[in-house]
Every structure is written in C-alpha cells, then in structure tokens.
Amino acid sequence: MADNYQYPLDLDWTPQEMATVVHMWNALEKAYEGGIDREDLLSKYRAFKEVVPSKMEEKQLGNAFEKASGYQLYGTIKKAKNTESKKITMP
C-alpha cells in the first residue's frame, strides 16, 4: 500500500456523495488490510453505485484508486459477488 495517497473524488459531488464514495474506498482498504464483512462491502458498493452509476466513471475512479493505493475495486467487488464467504479478504 502506498502511504499518504488521496482518494479520487469529483468536486461536483455533494458532501454526502463524497462521504459515500470515501466509505467505499475505506471498505476496499479494509478488504486488503485484514478483511471486511461481505454484506458490508456490497452495501457500500450499492451506495457507491448510486453516486457513480456510469460504468466508465466507476472504472476511471477505480483505476485512479488502484494507482494511488494498490487496491483494486473491480477484483474486490467481483470476489464479493462470486463467493458465499461472510468475510472478504484480498491478498
């Protein structure tokens, strides 16, 4: 993990929307730094998708977050959707 990185955010979002996206980034960090409850992660992803409904924008933000942190949005969500495990842990 890279130290002291910035979360990718859109300055046109409302403070509530920014908080929702930050919660998604925090959930990804938890998945890589010890694990997160699967339902909690998917709940944060659903809220994130309400702020970022566009697949293209999701991919751009996910790539920016991965470049900054080393943590992958797509792979983490794919794993959460394709498993029955209660806890999601990324390598």
PDB file of C-alpha atoms in Angstrom:
ATOM      1  CA  MET A   1       0.000   0.000   0.000  1.00  0.00           C
ATOM      2  CA  ALA A   2       1.180   3.492  -0.800  1.00  0.00           C
ATOM      3  CA  ASP A   3       1.338   5.855   2.163  1.00  0.00           C
ATOM      4  CA  ASN A   4      -0.423   9.222   2.156  1.00  0.00           C
ATOM      5  CA  TYR A   5      -2.460   8.930  -1.015  1.00  0.00           C
ATOM      6  CA  GLN A   6      -5.562  10.914  -1.927  1.00  0.00           C
ATOM      7  CA  TYR A   7      -8.928   9.379  -2.637  1.00  0.00           C
ATOM      8  CA  PRO A   8     -10.250  10.019  -6.145  1.00  0.00           C
ATOM      9  CA  LEU A   9     -13.291  12.274  -5.747  1.00  0.00           C
ATOM     10  CA  ASP A  10     -15.351  14.513  -8.014  1.00  0.00           C
ATOM     11  CA  LEU A  11     -15.552  18.076  -6.683  1.00  0.00           C
ATOM     12  CA  ASP A  12     -19.025  18.400  -8.230  1.00  0.00           C
ATOM     13  CA  TRP A  13     -20.409  15.839  -5.767  1.00  0.00           C
ATOM     14  CA  THR A  14     -22.310  16.943  -2.679  1.00  0.00           C
ATOM     15  CA  PRO A  15     -20.620  16.425   0.705  1.00  0.00           C
ATOM     16  CA  GLN A  16     -22.926  13.409   1.277  1.00  0.00           C
ATOM     17  CA  GLU A  17     -21.959  11.882  -2.073  1.00  0.00           C
ATOM     18  CA  MET A  18     -18.269  12.410  -1.276  1.00  0.00           C
ATOM     19  CA  ALA A  19     -18.769  10.691   2.082  1.00  0.00           C
ATOM     20  CA  THR A  20     -20.455   7.741   0.343  1.00  0.00           C
ATOM     21  CA  VAL A  21     -17.520   7.332  -2.056  1.00  0.00           C
ATOM     22  CA  VAL A  22     -14.978   7.689   0.782  1.00  0.00           C
ATOM     23  CA  HIS A  23     -16.831   4.915   2.647  1.00  0.00           C
ATOM     24  CA  MET A  24     -16.356   2.709  -0.438  1.00  0.00           C
ATOM     25  CA  TRP A  25     -12.621   3.431  -0.517  1.00  0.00           C
ATOM     26  CA  ASN A  26     -12.420   2.713   3.235  1.00  0.00           C
ATOM     27  CA  ALA A  27     -14.188  -0.616   2.678  1.00  0.00           C
ATOM     28  CA  LEU A  28     -11.664  -1.559  -0.022  1.00  0.00           C
ATOM     29  CA  GLU A  29      -8.824  -0.720   2.351  1.00  0.00           C
ATOM     30  CA  LYS A  30     -10.361  -2.991   4.987  1.00  0.00           C
ATOM     31  CA  ALA A  31     -10.634  -5.845   2.473  1.00  0.00           C
ATOM     32  CA  TYR A  32      -6.892  -5.640   1.845  1.00  0.00           C
ATOM     33  CA  GLU A  33      -5.818  -4.838   5.396  1.00  0.00           C
ATOM     34  CA  GLY A  34      -7.458  -7.691   7.268  1.00  0.00           C
ATOM     35  CA  GLY A  35     -10.843  -8.347   5.728  1.00  0.00           C
ATOM     36  CA  ILE A  36     -14.365  -6.946   5.696  1.00  0.00           C
ATOM     37  CA  ASP A  37     -17.827  -8.401   6.101  1.00  0.00           C
ATOM     38  CA  ARG A  38     -19.115  -9.309   2.633  1.00  0.00           C
ATOM     39  CA  GLU A  39     -22.549  -7.731   3.136  1.00  0.00           C
ATOM     40  CA  ASP A  40     -21.000  -4.527   4.498  1.00  0.00           C
ATOM     41  CA  LEU A  41     -18.755  -4.273   1.428  1.00  0.00           C
ATOM     42  CA  LEU A  42     -21.615  -4.926  -1.004  1.00  0.00           C
ATOM     43  CA  SER A  43     -23.849  -2.430   0.819  1.00  0.00           C
ATOM     44  CA  LYS A  44     -21.187   0.263   0.465  1.00  0.00           C
ATOM     45  CA  TYR A  45     -20.763  -0.670  -3.200  1.00  0.00           C
ATOM     46  CA  ARG A  46     -24.522  -0.309  -3.837  1.00  0.00           C
ATOM     47  CA  ALA A  47     -24.444   3.164  -2.245  1.00  0.00           C
ATOM     48  CA  PHE A  48     -21.329   3.996  -4.312  1.00  0.00           C
ATOM     49  CA  LYS A  49     -23.192   2.970  -7.491  1.00  0.00           C
ATOM     50  CA  GLU A  50     -25.977   5.436  -6.662  1.00  0.00           C
ATOM     51  CA  VAL A  51     -23.368   8.220  -6.711  1.00  0.00           C
ATOM     52  CA  VAL A  52     -21.408   6.738  -9.640  1.00  0.00           C
ATOM     53  CA  PRO A  53     -23.939   4.948 -11.886  1.00  0.00           C
ATOM     54  CA  SER A  54     -21.734   5.127 -15.004  1.00  0.00           C
ATOM     55  CA  LYS A  55     -19.558   2.053 -15.642  1.00  0.00           C
ATOM     56  CA  MET A  56     -16.994   4.287 -17.349  1.00  0.00           C
ATOM     57  CA  GLU A  57     -16.739   6.665 -14.376  1.00  0.00           C
ATOM     58  CA  GLU A  58     -16.607   3.706 -11.967  1.00  0.00           C
ATOM     59  CA  LYS A  59     -13.714   2.246 -13.963  1.00  0.00           C
ATOM     60  CA  GLN A  60     -11.887   5.594 -14.051  1.00  0.00           C
ATOM     61  CA  LEU A  61     -12.279   6.123 -10.301  1.00  0.00           C
ATOM     62  CA  GLY A  62     -11.367   2.506  -9.559  1.00  0.00           C
ATOM     63  CA  ASN A  63      -8.238   2.752 -11.700  1.00  0.00           C
ATOM     64  CA  ALA A  64      -7.235   6.031 -10.028  1.00  0.00           C
ATOM     65  CA  PHE A  65      -7.731   4.462  -6.582  1.00  0.00           C
ATOM     66  CA  GLU A  66      -5.734   1.381  -7.573  1.00  0.00           C
ATOM     67  CA  LYS A  67      -2.910   3.526  -8.952  1.00  0.00           C
ATOM     68  CA  ALA A  68      -2.776   5.541  -5.713  1.00  0.00           C
ATOM     69  CA  SER A  69      -3.273   2.714  -3.216  1.00  0.00           C
ATOM     70  CA  GLY A  70      -2.609  -0.583  -4.958  1.00  0.00           C
ATOM     71  CA  TYR A  71      -6.127  -1.736  -4.020  1.00  0.00           C
ATOM     72  CA  GLN A  72      -8.412  -2.956  -6.802  1.00  0.00           C
ATOM     73  CA  LEU A  73     -12.114  -2.045  -6.884  1.00  0.00           C
ATOM     74  CA  TYR A  74     -13.162  -4.400  -9.695  1.00  0.00           C
ATOM     75  CA  GLY A  75     -11.417  -7.510  -8.372  1.00  0.00           C
ATOM     76  CA  THR A  76     -12.641  -6.983  -4.827  1.00  0.00           C
ATOM     77  CA  ILE A  77     -16.281  -6.492  -5.824  1.00  0.00           C
ATOM     78  CA  LYS A  78     -16.122  -9.422  -8.253  1.00  0.00           C
ATOM     79  CA  LYS A  79     -14.823 -11.659  -5.458  1.00  0.00           C
ATOM     80  CA  ALA A  80     -17.559 -10.440  -3.087  1.00  0.00           C
ATOM     81  CA  LYS A  81     -20.293 -11.123  -5.656  1.00  0.00           C
ATOM     82  CA  ASN A  82     -18.962 -14.576  -6.554  1.00  0.00           C
ATOM     83  CA  THR A  83     -18.495 -16.022  -3.079  1.00  0.00           C
ATOM     84  CA  GLU A  84     -20.710 -17.096  -0.218  1.00  0.00           C
ATOM     85  CA  SER A  85     -17.983 -16.391   2.337  1.00  0.00           C
ATOM     86  CA  LYS A  86     -19.050 -13.976   5.067  1.00  0.00           C
ATOM     87  CA  LYS A  87     -15.667 -12.219   5.082  1.00  0.00           C
ATOM     88  CA  ILE A  88     -13.823 -10.821   2.067  1.00  0.00           C
ATOM     89  CA  THR A  89     -10.043 -10.732   2.318  1.00  0.00           C
ATOM     90  CA  MET A  90      -7.826  -9.658  -0.543  1.00  0.00           C
ATOM     91  CA  PRO A  91      -4.160 -10.629  -0.916  1.00  0.00           C
TER      92      PRO A  91
END
